[in-house]
Tab-separated table of C-alpha atoms and ligand atoms in Angstrom:
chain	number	residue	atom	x	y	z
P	49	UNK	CA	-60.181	1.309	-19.461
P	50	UNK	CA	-57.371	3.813	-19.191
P	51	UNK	CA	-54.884	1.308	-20.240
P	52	UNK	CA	-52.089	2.137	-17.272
P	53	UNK	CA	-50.068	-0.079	-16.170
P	54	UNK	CA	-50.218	0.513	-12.260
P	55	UNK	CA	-46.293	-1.077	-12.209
P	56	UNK	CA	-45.335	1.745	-14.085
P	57	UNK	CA	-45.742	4.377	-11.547
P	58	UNK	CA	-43.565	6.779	-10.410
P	59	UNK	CA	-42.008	4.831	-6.860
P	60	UNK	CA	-40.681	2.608	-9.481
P	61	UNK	CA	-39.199	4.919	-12.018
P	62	UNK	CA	-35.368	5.913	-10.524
P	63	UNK	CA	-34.661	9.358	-10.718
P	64	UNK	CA	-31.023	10.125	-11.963
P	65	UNK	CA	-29.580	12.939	-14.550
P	66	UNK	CA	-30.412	11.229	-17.199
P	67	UNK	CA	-34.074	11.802	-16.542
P	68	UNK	CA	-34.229	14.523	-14.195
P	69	UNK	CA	-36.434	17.076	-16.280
P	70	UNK	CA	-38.900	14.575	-17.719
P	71	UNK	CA	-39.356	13.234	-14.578
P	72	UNK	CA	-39.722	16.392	-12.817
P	73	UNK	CA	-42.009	17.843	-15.171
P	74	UNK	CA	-44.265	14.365	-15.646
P	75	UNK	CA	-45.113	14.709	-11.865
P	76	UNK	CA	-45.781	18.596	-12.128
P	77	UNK	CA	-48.498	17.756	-15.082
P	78	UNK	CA	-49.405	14.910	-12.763
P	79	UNK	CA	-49.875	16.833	-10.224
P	80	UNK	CA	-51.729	19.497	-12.069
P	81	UNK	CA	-53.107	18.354	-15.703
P	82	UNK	CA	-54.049	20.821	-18.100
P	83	UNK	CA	-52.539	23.498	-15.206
P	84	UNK	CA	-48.712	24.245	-16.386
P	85	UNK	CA	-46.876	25.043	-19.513
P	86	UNK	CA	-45.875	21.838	-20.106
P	87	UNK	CA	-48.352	21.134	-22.592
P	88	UNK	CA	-48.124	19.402	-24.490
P	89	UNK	CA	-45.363	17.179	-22.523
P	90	UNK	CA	-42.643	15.404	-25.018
P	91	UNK	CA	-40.887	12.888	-23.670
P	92	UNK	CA	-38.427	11.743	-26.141
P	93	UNK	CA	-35.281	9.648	-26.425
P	94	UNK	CA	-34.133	6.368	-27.652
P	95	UNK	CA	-35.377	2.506	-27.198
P	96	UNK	CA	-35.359	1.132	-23.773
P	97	UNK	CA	-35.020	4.755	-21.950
P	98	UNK	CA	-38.021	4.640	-20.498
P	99	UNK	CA	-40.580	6.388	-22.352
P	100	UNK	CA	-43.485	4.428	-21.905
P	101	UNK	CA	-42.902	3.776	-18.154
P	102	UNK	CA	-42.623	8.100	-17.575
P	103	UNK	CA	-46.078	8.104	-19.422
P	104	UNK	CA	-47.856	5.508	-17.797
P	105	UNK	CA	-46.693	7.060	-14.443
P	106	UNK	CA	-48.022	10.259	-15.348
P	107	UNK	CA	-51.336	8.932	-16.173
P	108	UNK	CA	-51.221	6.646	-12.815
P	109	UNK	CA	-50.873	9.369	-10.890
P	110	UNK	CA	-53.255	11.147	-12.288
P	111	UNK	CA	-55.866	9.164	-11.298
P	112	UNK	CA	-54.509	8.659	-8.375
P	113	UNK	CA	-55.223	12.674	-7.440
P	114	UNK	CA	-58.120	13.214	-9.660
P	115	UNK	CA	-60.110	9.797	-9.762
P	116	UNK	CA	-62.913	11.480	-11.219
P	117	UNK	CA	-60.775	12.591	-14.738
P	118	UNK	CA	-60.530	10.657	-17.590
P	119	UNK	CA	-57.200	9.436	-18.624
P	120	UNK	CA	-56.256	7.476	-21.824
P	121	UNK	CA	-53.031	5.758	-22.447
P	122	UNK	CA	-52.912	4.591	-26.412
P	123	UNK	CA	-50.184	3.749	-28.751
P	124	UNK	CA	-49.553	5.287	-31.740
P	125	UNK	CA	-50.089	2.459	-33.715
P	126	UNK	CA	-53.383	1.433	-32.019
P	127	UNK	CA	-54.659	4.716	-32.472
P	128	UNK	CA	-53.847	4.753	-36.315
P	129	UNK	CA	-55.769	1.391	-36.347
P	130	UNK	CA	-58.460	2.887	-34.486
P	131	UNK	CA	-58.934	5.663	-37.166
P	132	UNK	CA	-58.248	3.933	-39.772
P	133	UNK	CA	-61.587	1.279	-38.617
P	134	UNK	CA	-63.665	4.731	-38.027
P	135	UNK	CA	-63.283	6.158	-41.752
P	136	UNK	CA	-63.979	2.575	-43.131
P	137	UNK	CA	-67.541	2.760	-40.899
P	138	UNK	CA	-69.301	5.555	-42.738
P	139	UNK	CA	-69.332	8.656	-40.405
P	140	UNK	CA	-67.564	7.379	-37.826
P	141	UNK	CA	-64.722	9.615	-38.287
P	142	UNK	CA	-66.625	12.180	-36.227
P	143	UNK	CA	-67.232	9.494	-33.388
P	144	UNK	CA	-63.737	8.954	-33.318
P	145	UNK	CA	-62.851	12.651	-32.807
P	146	UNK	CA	-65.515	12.903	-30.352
P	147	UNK	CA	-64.528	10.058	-28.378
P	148	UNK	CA	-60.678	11.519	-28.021
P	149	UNK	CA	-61.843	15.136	-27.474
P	150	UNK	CA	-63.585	14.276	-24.743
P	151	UNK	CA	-60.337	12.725	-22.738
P	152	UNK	CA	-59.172	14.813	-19.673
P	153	UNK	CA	-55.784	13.642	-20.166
P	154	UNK	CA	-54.089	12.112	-23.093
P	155	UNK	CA	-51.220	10.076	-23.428
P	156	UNK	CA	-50.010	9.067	-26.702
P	157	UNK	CA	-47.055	6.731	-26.844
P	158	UNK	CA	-44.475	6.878	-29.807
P	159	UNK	CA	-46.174	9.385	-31.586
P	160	UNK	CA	-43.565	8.682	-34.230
P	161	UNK	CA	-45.326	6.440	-35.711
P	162	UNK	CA	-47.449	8.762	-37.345
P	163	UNK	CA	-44.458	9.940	-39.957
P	164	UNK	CA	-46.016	9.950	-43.440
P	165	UNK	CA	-49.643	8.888	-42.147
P	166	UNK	CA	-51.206	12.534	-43.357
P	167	UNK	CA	-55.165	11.461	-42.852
P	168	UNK	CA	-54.379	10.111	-39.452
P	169	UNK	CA	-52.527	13.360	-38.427
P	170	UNK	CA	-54.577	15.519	-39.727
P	171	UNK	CA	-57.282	13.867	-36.910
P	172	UNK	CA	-54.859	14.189	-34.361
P	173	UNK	CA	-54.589	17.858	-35.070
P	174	UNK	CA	-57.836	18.143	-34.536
P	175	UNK	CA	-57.800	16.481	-31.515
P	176	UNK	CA	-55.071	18.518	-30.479
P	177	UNK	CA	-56.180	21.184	-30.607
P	178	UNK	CA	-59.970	20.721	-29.078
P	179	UNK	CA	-57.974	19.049	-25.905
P	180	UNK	CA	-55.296	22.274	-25.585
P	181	UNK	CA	-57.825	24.604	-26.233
P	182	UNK	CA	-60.074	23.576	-23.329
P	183	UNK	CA	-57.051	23.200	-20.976
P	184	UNK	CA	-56.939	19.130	-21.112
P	185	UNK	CA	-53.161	17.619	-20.696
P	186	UNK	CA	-51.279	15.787	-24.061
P	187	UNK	CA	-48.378	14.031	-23.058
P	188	UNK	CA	-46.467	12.557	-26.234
P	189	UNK	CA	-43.414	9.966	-26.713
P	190	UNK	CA	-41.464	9.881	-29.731
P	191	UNK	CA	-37.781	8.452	-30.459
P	192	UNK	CA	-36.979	11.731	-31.852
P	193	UNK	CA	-37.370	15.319	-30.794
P	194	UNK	CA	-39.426	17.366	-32.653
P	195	UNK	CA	-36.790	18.596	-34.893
P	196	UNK	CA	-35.735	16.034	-35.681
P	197	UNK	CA	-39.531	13.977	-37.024
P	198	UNK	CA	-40.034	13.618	-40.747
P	199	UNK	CA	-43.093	13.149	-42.640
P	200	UNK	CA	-44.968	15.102	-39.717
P	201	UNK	CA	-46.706	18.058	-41.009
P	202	UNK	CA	-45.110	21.109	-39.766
P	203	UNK	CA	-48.263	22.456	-38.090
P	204	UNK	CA	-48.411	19.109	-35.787
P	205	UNK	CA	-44.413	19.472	-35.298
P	206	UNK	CA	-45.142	23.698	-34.107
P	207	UNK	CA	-47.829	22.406	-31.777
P	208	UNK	CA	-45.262	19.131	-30.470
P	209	UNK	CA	-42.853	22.339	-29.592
P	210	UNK	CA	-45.304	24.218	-27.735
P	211	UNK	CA	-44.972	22.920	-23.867
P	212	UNK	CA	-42.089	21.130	-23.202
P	213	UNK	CA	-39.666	18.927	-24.521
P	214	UNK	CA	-37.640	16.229	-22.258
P	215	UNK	CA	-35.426	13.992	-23.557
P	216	UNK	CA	-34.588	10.575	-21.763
P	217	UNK	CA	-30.893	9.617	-22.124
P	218	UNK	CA	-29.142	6.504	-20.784
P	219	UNK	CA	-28.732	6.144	-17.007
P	220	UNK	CA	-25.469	6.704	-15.194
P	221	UNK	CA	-23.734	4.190	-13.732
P	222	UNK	CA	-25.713	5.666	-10.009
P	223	UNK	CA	-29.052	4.907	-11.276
P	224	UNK	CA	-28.173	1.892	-13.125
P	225	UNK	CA	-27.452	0.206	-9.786
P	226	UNK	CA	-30.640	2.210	-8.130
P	227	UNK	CA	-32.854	0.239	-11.313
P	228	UNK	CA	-31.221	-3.070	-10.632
P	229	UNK	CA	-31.749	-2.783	-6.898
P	230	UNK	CA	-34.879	-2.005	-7.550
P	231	UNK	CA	-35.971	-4.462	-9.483
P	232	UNK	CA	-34.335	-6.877	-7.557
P	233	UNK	CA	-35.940	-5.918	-4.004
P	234	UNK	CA	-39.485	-5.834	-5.950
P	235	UNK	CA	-38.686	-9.538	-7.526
P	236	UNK	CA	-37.650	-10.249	-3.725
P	237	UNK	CA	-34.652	-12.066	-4.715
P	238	UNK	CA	-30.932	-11.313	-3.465
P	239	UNK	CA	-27.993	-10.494	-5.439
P	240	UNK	CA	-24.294	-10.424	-4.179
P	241	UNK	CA	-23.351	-6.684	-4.736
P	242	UNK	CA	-20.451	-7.016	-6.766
P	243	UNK	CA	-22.966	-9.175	-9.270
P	244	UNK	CA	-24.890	-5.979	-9.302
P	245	UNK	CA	-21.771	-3.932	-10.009
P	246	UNK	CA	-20.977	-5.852	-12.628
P	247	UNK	CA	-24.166	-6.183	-14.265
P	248	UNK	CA	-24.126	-2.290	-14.206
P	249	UNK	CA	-20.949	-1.036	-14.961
P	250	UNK	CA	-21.333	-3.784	-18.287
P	251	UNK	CA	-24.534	-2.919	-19.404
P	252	UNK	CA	-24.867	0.749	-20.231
P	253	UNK	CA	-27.009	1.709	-23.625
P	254	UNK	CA	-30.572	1.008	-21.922
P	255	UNK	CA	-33.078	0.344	-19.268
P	256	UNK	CA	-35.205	-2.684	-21.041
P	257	UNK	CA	-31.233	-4.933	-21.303
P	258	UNK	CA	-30.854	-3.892	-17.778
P	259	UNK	CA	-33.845	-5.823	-16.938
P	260	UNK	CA	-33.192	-8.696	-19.439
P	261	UNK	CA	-30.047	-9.614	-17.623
P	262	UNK	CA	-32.022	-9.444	-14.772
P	263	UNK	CA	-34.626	-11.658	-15.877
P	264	UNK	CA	-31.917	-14.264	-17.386
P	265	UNK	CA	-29.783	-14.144	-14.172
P	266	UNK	CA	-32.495	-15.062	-11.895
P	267	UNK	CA	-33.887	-18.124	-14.426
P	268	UNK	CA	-30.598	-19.284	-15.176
P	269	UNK	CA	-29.720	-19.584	-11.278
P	270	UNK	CA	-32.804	-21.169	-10.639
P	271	UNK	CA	-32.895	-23.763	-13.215
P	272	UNK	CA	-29.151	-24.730	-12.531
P	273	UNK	CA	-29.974	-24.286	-8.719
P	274	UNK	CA	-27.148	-22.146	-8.540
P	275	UNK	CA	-25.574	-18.570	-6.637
P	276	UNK	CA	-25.588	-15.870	-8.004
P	277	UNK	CA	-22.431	-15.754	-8.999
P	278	UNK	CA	-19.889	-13.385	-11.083
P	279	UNK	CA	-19.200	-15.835	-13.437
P	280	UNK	CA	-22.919	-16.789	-14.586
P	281	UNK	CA	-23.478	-13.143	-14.446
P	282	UNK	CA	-20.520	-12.452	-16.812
P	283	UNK	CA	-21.791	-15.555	-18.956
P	284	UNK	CA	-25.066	-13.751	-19.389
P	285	UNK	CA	-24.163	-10.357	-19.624
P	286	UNK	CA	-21.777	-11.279	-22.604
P	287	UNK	CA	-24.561	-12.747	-24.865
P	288	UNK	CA	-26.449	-9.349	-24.254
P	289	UNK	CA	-23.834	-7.702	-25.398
P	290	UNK	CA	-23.085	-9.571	-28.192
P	291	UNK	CA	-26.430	-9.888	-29.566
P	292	UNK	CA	-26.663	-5.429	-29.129
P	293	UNK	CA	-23.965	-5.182	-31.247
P	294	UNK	CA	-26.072	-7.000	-34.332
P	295	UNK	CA	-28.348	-4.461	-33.821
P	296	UNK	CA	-26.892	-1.192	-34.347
P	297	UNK	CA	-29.046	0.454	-36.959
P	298	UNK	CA	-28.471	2.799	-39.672
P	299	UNK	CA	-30.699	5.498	-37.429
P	300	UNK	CA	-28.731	4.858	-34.751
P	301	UNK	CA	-25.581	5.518	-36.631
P	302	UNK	CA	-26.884	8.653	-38.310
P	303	UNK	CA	-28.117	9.864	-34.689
P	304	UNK	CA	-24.212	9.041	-33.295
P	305	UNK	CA	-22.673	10.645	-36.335
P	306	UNK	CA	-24.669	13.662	-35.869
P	307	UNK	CA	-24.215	14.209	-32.538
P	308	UNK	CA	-20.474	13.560	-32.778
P	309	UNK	CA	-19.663	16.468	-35.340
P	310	UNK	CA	-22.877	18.639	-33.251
P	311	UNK	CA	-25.384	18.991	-36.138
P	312	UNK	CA	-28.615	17.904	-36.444
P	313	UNK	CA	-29.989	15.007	-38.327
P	314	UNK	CA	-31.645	16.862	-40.801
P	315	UNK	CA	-28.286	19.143	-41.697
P	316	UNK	CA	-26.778	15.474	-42.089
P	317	UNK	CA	-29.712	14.336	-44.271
P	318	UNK	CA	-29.882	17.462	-46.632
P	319	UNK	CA	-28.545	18.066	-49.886
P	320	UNK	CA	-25.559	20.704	-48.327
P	321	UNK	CA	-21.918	19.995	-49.972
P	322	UNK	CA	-20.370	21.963	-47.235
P	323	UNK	CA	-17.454	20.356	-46.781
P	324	UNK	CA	-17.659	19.075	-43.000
P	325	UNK	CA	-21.608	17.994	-43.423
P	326	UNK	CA	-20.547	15.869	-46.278
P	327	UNK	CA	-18.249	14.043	-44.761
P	328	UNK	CA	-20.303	13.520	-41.796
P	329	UNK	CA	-22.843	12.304	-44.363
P	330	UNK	CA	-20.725	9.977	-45.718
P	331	UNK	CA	-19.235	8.510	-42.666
P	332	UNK	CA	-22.340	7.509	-41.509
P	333	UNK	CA	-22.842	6.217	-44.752
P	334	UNK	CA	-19.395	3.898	-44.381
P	335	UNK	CA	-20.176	3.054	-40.604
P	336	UNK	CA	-23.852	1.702	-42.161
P	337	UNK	CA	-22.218	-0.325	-44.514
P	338	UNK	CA	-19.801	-1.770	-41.855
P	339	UNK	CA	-21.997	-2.352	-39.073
P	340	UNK	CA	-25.256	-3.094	-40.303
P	341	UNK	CA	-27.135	-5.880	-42.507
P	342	UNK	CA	-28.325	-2.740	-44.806
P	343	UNK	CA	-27.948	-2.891	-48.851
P	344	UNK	CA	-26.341	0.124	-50.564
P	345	UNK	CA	-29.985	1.481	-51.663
P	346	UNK	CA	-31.247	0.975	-48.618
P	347	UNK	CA	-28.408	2.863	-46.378
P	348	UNK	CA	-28.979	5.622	-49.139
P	349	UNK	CA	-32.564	5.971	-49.251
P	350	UNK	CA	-32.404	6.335	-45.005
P	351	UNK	CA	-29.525	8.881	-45.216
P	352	UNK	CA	-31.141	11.908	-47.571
P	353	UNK	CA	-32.957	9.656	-50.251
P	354	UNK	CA	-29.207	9.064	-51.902
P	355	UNK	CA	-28.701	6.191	-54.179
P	356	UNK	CA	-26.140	3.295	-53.880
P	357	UNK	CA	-23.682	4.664	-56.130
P	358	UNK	CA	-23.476	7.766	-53.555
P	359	UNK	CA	-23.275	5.440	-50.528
P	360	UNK	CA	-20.605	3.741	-52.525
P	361	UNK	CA	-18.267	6.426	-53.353
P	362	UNK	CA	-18.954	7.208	-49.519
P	363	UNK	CA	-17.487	4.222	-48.389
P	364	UNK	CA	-14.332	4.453	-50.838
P	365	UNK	CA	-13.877	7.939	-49.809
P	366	UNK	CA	-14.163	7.426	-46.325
P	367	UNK	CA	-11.094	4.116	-46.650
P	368	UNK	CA	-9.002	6.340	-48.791
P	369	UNK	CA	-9.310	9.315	-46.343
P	370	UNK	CA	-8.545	7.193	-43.642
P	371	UNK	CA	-5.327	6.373	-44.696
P	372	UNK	CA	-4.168	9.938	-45.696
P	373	UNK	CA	-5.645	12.285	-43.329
P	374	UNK	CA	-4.864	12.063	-39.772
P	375	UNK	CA	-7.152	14.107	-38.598
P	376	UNK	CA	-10.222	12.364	-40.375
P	377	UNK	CA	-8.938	8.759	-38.842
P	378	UNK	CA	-9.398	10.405	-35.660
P	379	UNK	CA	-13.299	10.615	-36.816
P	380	UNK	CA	-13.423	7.417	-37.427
P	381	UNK	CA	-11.822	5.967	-34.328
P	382	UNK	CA	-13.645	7.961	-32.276
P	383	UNK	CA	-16.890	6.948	-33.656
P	384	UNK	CA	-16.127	3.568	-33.504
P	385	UNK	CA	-15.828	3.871	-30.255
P	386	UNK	CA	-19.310	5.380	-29.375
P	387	UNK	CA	-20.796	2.916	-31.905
P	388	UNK	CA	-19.298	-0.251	-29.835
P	389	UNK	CA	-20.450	0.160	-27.104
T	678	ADP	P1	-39.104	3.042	-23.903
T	678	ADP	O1	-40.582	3.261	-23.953
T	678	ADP	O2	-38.322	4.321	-23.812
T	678	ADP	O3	-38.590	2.162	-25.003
T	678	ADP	P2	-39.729	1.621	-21.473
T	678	ADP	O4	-40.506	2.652	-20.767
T	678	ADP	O5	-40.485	0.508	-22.101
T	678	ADP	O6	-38.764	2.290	-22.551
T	678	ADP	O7	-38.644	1.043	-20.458
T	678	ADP	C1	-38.007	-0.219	-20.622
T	678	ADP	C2	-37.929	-0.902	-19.288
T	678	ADP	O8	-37.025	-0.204	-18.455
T	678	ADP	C3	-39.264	-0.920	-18.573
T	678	ADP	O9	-39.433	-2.163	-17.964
T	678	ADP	C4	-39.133	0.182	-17.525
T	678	ADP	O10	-39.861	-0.118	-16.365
T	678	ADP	C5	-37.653	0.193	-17.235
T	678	ADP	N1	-37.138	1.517	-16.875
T	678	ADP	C6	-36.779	2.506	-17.713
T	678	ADP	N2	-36.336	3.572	-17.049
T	678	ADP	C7	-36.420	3.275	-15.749
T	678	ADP	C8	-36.106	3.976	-14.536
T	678	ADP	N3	-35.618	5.219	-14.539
T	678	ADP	N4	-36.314	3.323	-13.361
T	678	ADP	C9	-36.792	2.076	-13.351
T	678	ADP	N5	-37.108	1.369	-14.440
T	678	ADP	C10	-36.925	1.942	-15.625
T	679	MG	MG1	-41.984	2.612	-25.360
């Protein structure tokens, strides 16, 4: 009833730079719920980083030390359900707080979910603040960091920035190999190393693809009664990363964009005419156009409520730039880059 999944546990979750200080600081809350600084814990980064695994570990361990304390894993979007069936029950809005404030530890998984839902955070605050106040452990996931959320009410966002903040980036080449190996050795199959190799040095943007190719190796050379070889793997491992580069979003873009010129999404999203921010703005505005399914409205609405005339003076701007300003071509070939990945 705590909702772990005992395969997510920490044996299984490779330790590499890119996940160092959550990892490190999930087992010291592990170890010690309620007992550090790290509290709340916010583990944050993007899809297929391993979020949800971290927090599940966490909580696994947990009872693994402390059988006796209560631990609940829930999703953000089950919880919102949850409250959303307790207000329709009359008075059973204060079962519903009562029920969560009574958790030892609390793990609540992509807590971004609750952007623009003010009735639903305004019971997590409360939550919140019953469990931190009487020394119980929150651990949070969210794509974002803090600063970044929208639609969160800025006394939830204060509290999110309280313990610590970890962000999960994508694993080096090291722990790519260390997953696959992994996985492999747990699935109790063999895999020629250079397969591996390839698989890894191929396959670089996340953890969940990783696994896919995994998972498609191993049915493909079963069905066809087949090795493993290099050139099913390479078969494989090209239709992954063909069907990634479809998916590129206009978040992601904005995120890349951001990063790239070192501001932060909500500098890129505001109504600033600085000169550099607005052509950051509007390159992210041209790479939308180019690389993702998104209408003109729609690209403008998710970069600073703009509307499509904006995004469309963005795009010419961007061409006409391109092909009289050396330095701004550089922009754009260098973000092309980290967008194809
Ligand atoms: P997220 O919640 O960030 O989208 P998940 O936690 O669902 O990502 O991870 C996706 C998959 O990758 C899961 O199957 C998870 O077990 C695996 N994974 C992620 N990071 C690691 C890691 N460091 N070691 C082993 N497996 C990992
Ligand atoms: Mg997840």
């Amino acid at each position: 009833e705590s909702n772990l999944n005992p395969n997510y546990c920490f044996e299984n979750f490779m330790e590499g730079e890119s996940n160092r200080l959550g990892r490190s600081a999930g087992m010291a809350v592990a170890n010690k719920p309620g007992g550090t600084s790290f509290n709340p814990l916010m583990i944050y980064g993007g899809v297929g980083l391993g979020k949800t695994h971290l927090a599940h570990a966490i909580g696994v361990q947990v009872k693994d030390k402390y059988p006796d304390k209560t631990v609940l894993y829930v999703s953000t979007e089950k919880f919102i359900q949850q409250y959303g069936d307790a207000v329709l029950k009359n008075n059973n809005r204060n079962d519903f707080l009562h029920f969560y404030q009574m958790i030892d530890v609390l793990i609540v998984d992509d807590i971004q979910f609750l952007s623009g839902k003010t009735k639903t955070q305004d019971a997590f605050f409360q939550i919140f603040n019953e469990l931190h106040q009487n020394g119980k452990q929150v651990i949070l996931t969210s794509d974002k960091a803090p600063v970044d959320m929208q639609d969160i009410e800025q006394r939830l966002l204060s509290r999110f920035k309280w313990g610590l903040s970890a962000e999960l980036q994508a694993p080096d080449y090291e722990t790519r190999i260390n997953i696959l190996k992994n996985r492999l050795y747990r699935d109790g199959v063999e895999v020629p190393e250079e397969v591996i190799e390839f698989i890894a040095k191929h396959i670089k943007t996340n953890v969940r693809e990783l696994e896919g190719v995994v998972t498609s190796l191993i049915a493909q050379s079963a069905f066809n009664k087949k090795e493993f070889s290099l050139t099913l793997a390479k078969t494989i491992v090209d239709k992954f990363v063909k069907n990634t580069k479809k998916e590129v979003s206009v978040d992601y873009i904005q995120k890349v964009v951001s990063k790239y010129f070192e501001i932060d999404l909500a500098t890129l999203q505001s109504k600033t005419r600085k000169r550099h921010i607005v052509q950051a703005r509007q390159l992210a505005m041209y790479f939308s156009k180019k690389l993702t399914k998104s209408s003109l409205a729609s690209i403008g609405s998710q970069i600073g409520k703009r509307d499509h005339a904006t995004v469309l003076h963005a795009c010419k701007t961007v061409d006409n730039l391109t092909a009289t300003d050396k330095q701004f071509k550089k922009y754009v070939d260098d973000i092309s880059k980290k967008l194809s990945f």
